[in-house]
Amino acid sequence: MLEALGYKVEDLVPYIDWNYFFFAWGIPARFATAAGVHDCPACRAAWLGGFSSEERGRAAEAQRLMDEARCLLGAWRDRQCAAAFALLPAWSEGNDIWVRCDECGSGVSQNAGPVRLPMLRQQVPGANGCCLSLADYISPVQPAASSDVRNLPPENVLGLFAASFCEADAAAEAEDEEKYGQMLCQTLKDRLAEATAEKLHEDVRRIYWAYVPEERLAMPDLFAAKYRGIRPAVGYPSLPDQSIIFLIDRLLPFSQIGVRLTENGMMQPHASVAGLMLSHPAAEYFSVGQIDGSQLADYAARRGMAQEQLRKYFFRNISSL
């Protein structure tokens, strides 16, 4: 199953996690509550009055930034953010996830056979005492070749997603703006791309994949990932290899939402995100950490790439020893 969707900016505003917006500006999380203050003089004054005299200047700065962000969102309210997802039959084998491409995009030949997505395993045991791999959340039982993804158990399905702020009608809008305006535009676009992924994931869980059709979560619970399953994006600590994005693009062509990849696997436009969706009820986020030379050699063999070529994609996770 492959689908492309569009969401209006005004419908995505509730899905913006403002903590990350303020973090991008170096503003501590305690001031991010400016996003939830009612826009009347009394409420604004009461919010400012809740801070000490030493912090009130920083709080007022956060309030001004929020005002400008709201103004920009109002100007963009009818613009579209694009999203796409694929639900593919999948199974695991060790640290690999295999997907069958009966309904894949044009990047994969229909007769090419299954595609391997190699995963890395956590190097230091987590709180549960286990070293996790994303492959652990996919069933090792290979589904029959004729299986319809809609009839498979959720653990035999891998979700892929991509989301982006559409820039076709906004390409030149920041060219003549001063640096502050450009940064405001970019940080807000980045948040809208993430909000698109959040909304898409909710719709996939409830409607398209429908493994939790009854789910109804408040926004704070969504931001805290209290839903069933996880949505690790490429570059996340559990999915650190940036080169994996080329495989996702083959299976779910990003071109259908106006996104292309650079030689180094960066998504253009910048306000874009892509990754995996896993439905397993025990799935959790984790950090792979540092891998050594033998683990890099094993991963490179499974990835089908030279070790030195791979180093540039996730060098921070590769031990220099």
CSV table of C-alpha atoms in Angstrom, one decimal:
chain,number,residue,atom,x,y,z
A,1,MET,CA,0.0,0.0,0.0
A,2,LEU,CA,1.4,3.4,-1.1
A,3,GLU,CA,-0.4,6.7,-0.5
A,4,ALA,CA,0.5,10.4,-1.0
A,5,LEU,CA,-1.4,13.0,1.1
A,6,GLY,CA,-1.6,16.7,1.6
A,7,TYR,CA,-2.3,18.7,4.8
A,8,LYS,CA,-3.1,22.4,5.1
A,9,VAL,CA,-0.8,24.4,7.4
A,10,GLU,CA,-3.8,25.6,9.5
A,11,ASP,CA,-4.7,22.0,10.2
A,12,LEU,CA,-1.2,21.2,11.3
A,13,VAL,CA,-0.7,24.0,13.8
A,14,PRO,CA,-2.0,21.9,16.7
A,15,TYR,CA,0.6,19.2,15.9
A,16,ILE,CA,3.6,21.6,16.3
A,17,ASP,CA,5.7,20.8,19.3
A,18,TRP,CA,6.8,24.3,20.2
A,19,ASN,CA,9.5,23.0,22.6
A,20,TYR,CA,11.7,22.1,19.7
A,21,PHE,CA,10.9,25.4,18.0
A,22,PHE,CA,12.2,27.4,21.0
A,23,PHE,CA,15.1,25.0,21.4
A,24,ALA,CA,16.3,25.9,17.9
A,25,TRP,CA,16.5,29.5,19.1
A,26,GLY,CA,18.4,28.6,22.3
A,27,ILE,CA,15.4,29.4,24.5
A,28,PRO,CA,15.0,27.1,27.5
A,29,ALA,CA,11.9,24.9,27.6
A,30,ARG,CA,10.3,26.8,30.6
A,31,PHE,CA,9.7,29.7,28.2
A,32,ALA,CA,8.1,27.5,25.6
A,33,THR,CA,4.9,27.7,27.5
A,34,ALA,CA,4.4,31.0,25.7
A,35,ALA,CA,2.9,28.9,22.9
A,36,GLY,CA,-0.1,28.1,25.2
A,37,VAL,CA,-0.9,31.5,26.5
A,38,HIS,CA,-4.2,33.1,25.4
A,39,ASP,CA,-3.6,36.1,23.2
A,40,CYS,CA,-5.2,38.7,25.4
A,41,PRO,CA,-3.4,41.4,27.4
A,42,ALA,CA,-4.5,40.0,30.8
A,43,CYS,CA,-3.3,36.5,30.1
A,44,ARG,CA,0.0,37.7,28.5
A,45,ALA,CA,0.7,39.9,31.5
A,46,ALA,CA,-0.1,37.1,33.9
A,47,TRP,CA,2.2,34.8,32.1
A,48,LEU,CA,5.1,37.3,32.2
A,49,GLY,CA,4.4,38.0,35.8
A,50,GLY,CA,5.0,34.4,36.7
A,51,PHE,CA,8.7,34.8,36.0
A,52,SER,CA,11.3,36.5,38.2
A,53,SER,CA,12.5,40.0,37.3
A,54,GLU,CA,15.8,38.4,36.1
A,55,GLU,CA,14.0,36.1,33.7
A,56,ARG,CA,11.2,38.4,32.5
A,57,GLY,CA,13.3,39.8,29.7
A,58,ARG,CA,13.9,36.4,28.3
A,59,ALA,CA,10.2,35.5,28.7
A,60,ALA,CA,9.2,38.7,26.8
A,61,GLU,CA,11.6,37.6,24.0
A,62,ALA,CA,9.9,34.2,23.8
A,63,GLN,CA,6.6,35.9,23.7
A,64,ARG,CA,7.7,38.2,20.8
A,65,LEU,CA,9.1,35.2,18.9
A,66,MET,CA,5.8,33.3,19.4
A,67,ASP,CA,3.9,36.4,18.1
A,68,GLU,CA,6.0,36.5,14.9
A,69,ALA,CA,5.6,32.7,14.4
A,70,ARG,CA,1.8,33.0,14.7
A,71,CYS,CA,1.8,35.8,12.2
A,72,LEU,CA,3.8,33.8,9.7
A,73,LEU,CA,1.6,30.7,10.2
A,74,GLY,CA,-1.4,32.9,9.5
A,75,ALA,CA,0.1,34.0,6.2
A,76,TRP,CA,0.8,30.4,5.4
A,77,ARG,CA,-2.5,29.0,6.6
A,78,ASP,CA,-3.7,27.7,3.1
A,79,ARG,CA,-0.3,26.3,2.1
A,80,GLN,CA,0.1,22.5,1.8
A,81,CYS,CA,2.5,20.2,3.5
A,82,ALA,CA,3.0,16.9,1.6
A,83,ALA,CA,3.3,13.4,3.0
A,84,ALA,CA,3.6,9.9,1.7
A,85,PHE,CA,3.7,6.5,3.2
A,86,ALA,CA,4.1,2.8,2.3
A,87,LEU,CA,3.0,-0.3,4.1
A,88,LEU,CA,5.0,-3.3,3.0
A,89,PRO,CA,5.0,-7.0,3.9
A,90,ALA,CA,8.1,-7.5,6.1
A,91,TRP,CA,10.0,-10.0,8.2
A,92,SER,CA,13.2,-10.0,10.2
A,93,GLU,CA,16.4,-12.1,10.0
A,94,GLY,CA,18.9,-11.3,12.7
A,95,ASN,CA,19.5,-7.6,12.5
A,96,ASP,CA,18.0,-7.2,9.1
A,97,ILE,CA,14.5,-6.2,8.0
A,98,TRP,CA,13.4,-7.6,4.7
A,99,VAL,CA,10.5,-6.1,2.7
A,100,ARG,CA,8.6,-7.5,-0.2
A,101,CYS,CA,8.1,-5.0,-3.0
A,102,ASP,CA,4.9,-6.1,-4.7
A,103,GLU,CA,3.5,-2.5,-4.3
A,104,CYS,CA,6.8,-0.5,-4.2
A,105,GLY,CA,7.6,2.6,-6.1
A,106,SER,CA,9.3,2.9,-9.4
A,107,GLY,CA,12.7,2.7,-7.7
A,108,VAL,CA,12.5,-1.1,-7.4
A,109,SER,CA,11.9,-3.6,-10.1
A,110,GLN,CA,8.8,-5.7,-9.4
A,111,ASN,CA,10.8,-8.8,-10.1
A,112,ALA,CA,13.9,-7.7,-8.0
A,113,GLY,CA,13.0,-9.8,-5.0
A,114,PRO,CA,12.9,-8.6,-1.4
A,115,VAL,CA,14.9,-5.6,-0.2
A,116,ARG,CA,17.1,-5.8,2.8
A,117,LEU,CA,17.1,-2.9,5.3
A,118,PRO,CA,20.1,-3.6,7.7
A,119,MET,CA,19.7,-2.4,11.2
A,120,LEU,CA,22.3,-1.7,14.0
A,121,ARG,CA,22.0,-3.1,17.5
A,122,GLN,CA,22.2,-1.1,20.7
A,123,GLN,CA,25.7,-1.3,22.1
A,124,VAL,CA,24.9,-0.8,25.8
A,125,PRO,CA,22.0,-2.6,27.3
A,126,GLY,CA,19.0,-0.3,28.1
A,127,ALA,CA,16.8,-0.2,31.2
A,128,ASN,CA,15.4,-3.6,30.4
A,129,GLY,CA,18.8,-5.1,30.2
A,130,CYS,CA,18.6,-5.8,26.5
A,131,CYS,CA,20.5,-4.5,23.5
A,132,LEU,CA,17.8,-3.6,21.0
A,133,SER,CA,17.6,-3.5,17.3
A,134,LEU,CA,14.7,-2.1,15.2
A,135,ALA,CA,14.6,-5.5,13.6
A,136,ASP,CA,13.4,-6.9,16.9
A,137,TYR,CA,10.0,-5.3,16.3
A,138,ILE,CA,9.3,-7.2,13.1
A,139,SER,CA,8.2,-10.8,13.0
A,140,PRO,CA,10.8,-13.4,11.9
A,141,VAL,CA,8.0,-15.3,10.1
A,142,GLN,CA,8.1,-14.7,6.4
A,143,PRO,CA,4.7,-13.9,5.0
A,144,ALA,CA,3.4,-15.9,2.1
A,145,ALA,CA,4.2,-14.4,-1.3
A,146,SER,CA,0.5,-13.8,-2.1
A,147,SER,CA,-0.3,-12.1,1.2
A,148,ASP,CA,-2.1,-8.8,1.0
A,149,VAL,CA,-0.6,-6.3,3.5
A,150,ARG,CA,-4.1,-5.5,4.7
A,151,ASN,CA,-4.5,-9.0,5.9
A,152,LEU,CA,-1.2,-9.4,7.6
A,153,PRO,CA,-0.6,-9.1,11.4
A,154,PRO,CA,0.9,-5.7,12.2
A,155,GLU,CA,4.3,-7.2,13.2
A,156,ASN,CA,4.6,-8.5,9.6
A,157,VAL,CA,4.3,-5.0,8.1
A,158,LEU,CA,6.9,-2.2,7.9
A,159,GLY,CA,5.8,1.3,7.4
A,160,LEU,CA,7.8,3.9,5.6
A,161,PHE,CA,7.1,7.7,5.6
A,162,ALA,CA,8.2,11.0,4.2
A,163,ALA,CA,6.9,14.5,4.9
A,164,SER,CA,7.9,17.9,3.7
A,165,PHE,CA,6.9,21.6,3.7
A,166,CYS,CA,6.0,22.4,0.1
A,167,GLU,CA,8.1,25.2,-1.2
A,168,ALA,CA,7.0,25.5,-4.8
A,169,ASP,CA,5.1,28.8,-4.0
A,170,ALA,CA,7.6,30.0,-1.4
A,171,ALA,CA,11.0,29.5,-3.0
A,172,ALA,CA,12.0,33.1,-3.2
A,173,GLU,CA,10.1,34.5,-0.2
A,174,ALA,CA,13.1,34.7,2.1
A,175,GLU,CA,15.7,35.9,-0.5
A,176,ASP,CA,15.4,39.6,0.4
A,177,GLU,CA,14.7,39.0,4.1
A,178,GLU,CA,17.3,39.8,6.7
A,179,LYS,CA,18.9,36.9,8.5
A,180,TYR,CA,16.5,36.8,11.4
A,181,GLY,CA,13.5,36.5,9.1
A,182,GLN,CA,15.2,33.7,7.1
A,183,MET,CA,15.9,31.8,10.3
A,184,LEU,CA,12.3,32.3,11.5
A,185,CYS,CA,11.0,30.9,8.2
A,186,GLN,CA,13.3,27.9,8.3
A,187,THR,CA,12.7,26.9,11.9
A,188,LEU,CA,9.0,27.2,11.4
A,189,LYS,CA,9.1,25.1,8.2
A,190,ASP,CA,11.1,22.5,10.0
A,191,ARG,CA,8.5,22.3,12.7
A,192,LEU,CA,5.7,22.0,10.1
A,193,ALA,CA,7.5,19.1,8.4
A,194,GLU,CA,7.7,17.4,11.8
A,195,ALA,CA,4.0,18.2,12.5
A,196,THR,CA,3.1,16.7,9.1
A,197,ALA,CA,4.9,13.5,10.1
A,198,GLU,CA,3.1,13.5,13.4
A,199,LYS,CA,-0.3,14.0,11.8
A,200,LEU,CA,0.5,11.4,9.1
A,201,HIS,CA,1.6,8.8,11.7
A,202,GLU,CA,-1.7,9.4,13.6
A,203,ASP,CA,-3.7,8.9,10.5
A,204,VAL,CA,-1.8,5.8,9.5
A,205,ARG,CA,-2.2,4.2,13.0
A,206,ARG,CA,-5.9,5.0,13.1
A,207,ILE,CA,-7.1,4.8,9.5
A,208,TYR,CA,-4.8,3.4,6.8
A,209,TRP,CA,-2.9,0.7,8.8
A,210,ALA,CA,-5.6,0.9,11.4
A,211,TYR,CA,-3.9,-1.2,14.0
A,212,VAL,CA,-5.3,1.2,16.7
A,213,PRO,CA,-8.5,2.6,15.1
A,214,GLU,CA,-9.9,3.5,18.5
A,215,GLU,CA,-6.9,5.7,19.5
A,216,ARG,CA,-7.7,9.2,20.8
A,217,LEU,CA,-4.7,10.9,22.3
A,218,ALA,CA,-4.4,14.5,23.5
A,219,MET,CA,-1.5,16.5,21.9
A,220,PRO,CA,0.8,16.3,25.0
A,221,ASP,CA,0.5,12.5,24.8
A,222,LEU,CA,1.2,12.5,21.1
A,223,PHE,CA,4.4,14.6,21.7
A,224,ALA,CA,5.3,12.2,24.5
A,225,ALA,CA,5.0,9.3,22.0
A,226,LYS,CA,2.4,7.5,24.2
A,227,TYR,CA,0.9,5.8,21.1
A,228,ARG,CA,1.5,2.2,20.2
A,229,GLY,CA,4.6,1.8,18.1
A,230,ILE,CA,7.4,4.2,17.1
A,231,ARG,CA,8.4,6.4,14.2
A,232,PRO,CA,12.2,6.6,14.0
A,233,ALA,CA,13.4,9.1,11.4
A,234,VAL,CA,16.7,8.6,9.5
A,235,GLY,CA,19.4,10.1,11.7
A,236,TYR,CA,17.6,9.2,14.9
A,237,PRO,CA,19.8,7.5,17.5
A,238,SER,CA,18.2,4.1,16.7
A,239,LEU,CA,18.6,4.7,12.9
A,240,PRO,CA,21.8,6.6,12.6
A,241,ASP,CA,23.0,5.5,9.1
A,242,GLN,CA,22.0,8.4,6.8
A,243,SER,CA,22.6,6.1,3.8
A,244,ILE,CA,19.4,4.2,4.7
A,245,ILE,CA,17.5,7.1,3.2
A,246,PHE,CA,18.5,6.0,-0.3
A,247,LEU,CA,16.8,2.6,0.3
A,248,ILE,CA,13.7,4.3,1.7
A,249,ASP,CA,13.6,6.5,-1.4
A,250,ARG,CA,13.7,3.5,-3.7
A,251,LEU,CA,10.8,1.9,-1.9
A,252,LEU,CA,8.8,5.1,-1.4
A,253,PRO,CA,9.9,7.6,-4.1
A,254,PHE,CA,10.3,11.0,-2.5
A,255,SER,CA,9.8,12.7,-5.8
A,256,GLN,CA,6.1,12.3,-5.5
A,257,ILE,CA,6.1,14.9,-2.7
A,258,GLY,CA,8.7,17.2,-4.4
A,259,VAL,CA,11.7,16.0,-2.4
A,260,ARG,CA,15.1,15.0,-3.8
A,261,LEU,CA,18.2,13.6,-2.2
A,262,THR,CA,21.7,15.2,-2.3
A,263,GLU,CA,24.8,13.0,-3.0
A,264,ASN,CA,25.2,12.8,0.8
A,265,GLY,CA,21.6,11.7,1.5
A,266,MET,CA,20.3,15.1,2.7
A,267,MET,CA,16.7,15.8,1.8
A,268,GLN,CA,15.9,18.9,-0.3
A,269,PRO,CA,14.0,21.0,0.6
A,270,HIS,CA,15.6,21.1,4.0
A,271,ALA,CA,12.2,21.1,5.8
A,272,SER,CA,11.7,17.4,5.2
A,273,VAL,CA,11.8,14.2,7.2
A,274,ALA,CA,11.6,10.4,6.4
A,275,GLY,CA,11.9,7.2,8.3
A,276,LEU,CA,10.2,4.0,9.5
A,277,MET,CA,7.0,3.2,11.2
A,278,LEU,CA,6.8,0.1,13.5
A,279,SER,CA,3.7,-1.1,15.2
A,280,HIS,CA,5.0,-3.5,17.8
A,281,PRO,CA,3.4,-2.8,21.2
A,282,ALA,CA,6.8,-3.1,22.9
A,283,ALA,CA,8.6,-0.9,20.5
A,284,GLU,CA,10.6,1.9,22.1
A,285,TYR,CA,13.2,4.5,21.1
A,286,PHE,CA,16.8,3.8,21.9
A,287,SER,CA,20.3,4.8,21.0
A,288,VAL,CA,22.7,2.5,19.1
A,289,GLY,CA,25.7,4.2,20.5
A,290,GLN,CA,29.3,3.6,19.3
A,291,ILE,CA,30.1,0.5,17.2
A,292,ASP,CA,33.6,-1.0,16.8
A,293,GLY,CA,35.4,-2.1,13.6
A,294,SER,CA,34.1,-5.6,13.6
A,295,GLN,CA,30.5,-4.4,13.9
A,296,LEU,CA,31.1,-1.9,11.1
A,297,ALA,CA,32.5,-4.7,8.9
A,298,ASP,CA,29.4,-6.8,9.6
A,299,TYR,CA,27.1,-3.9,8.9
A,300,ALA,CA,28.9,-2.9,5.7
A,301,ALA,CA,28.6,-6.4,4.4
A,302,ARG,CA,24.9,-6.5,5.0
A,303,ARG,CA,24.5,-2.9,3.6
A,304,GLY,CA,26.5,-3.8,0.5
A,305,MET,CA,28.8,-0.8,0.9
A,306,ALA,CA,32.5,-0.3,1.6
A,307,GLN,CA,33.3,0.5,5.2
A,308,GLU,CA,35.1,3.8,4.3
A,309,GLN,CA,32.1,4.9,2.2
A,310,LEU,CA,29.8,4.2,5.2
A,311,ARG,CA,31.9,6.1,7.6
A,312,LYS,CA,30.8,9.5,6.2
A,313,TYR,CA,27.2,8.7,6.8
A,314,PHE,CA,27.3,8.0,10.5
A,315,PHE,CA,30.9,8.7,11.6
A,316,ARG,CA,29.8,9.8,15.1
A,317,ASN,CA,28.7,6.3,15.8
A,318,ILE,CA,31.9,4.6,14.7
A,319,SER,CA,34.7,4.1,17.2
A,320,SER,CA,38.1,5.4,16.2
A,321,LEU,CA,39.8,2.6,18.0
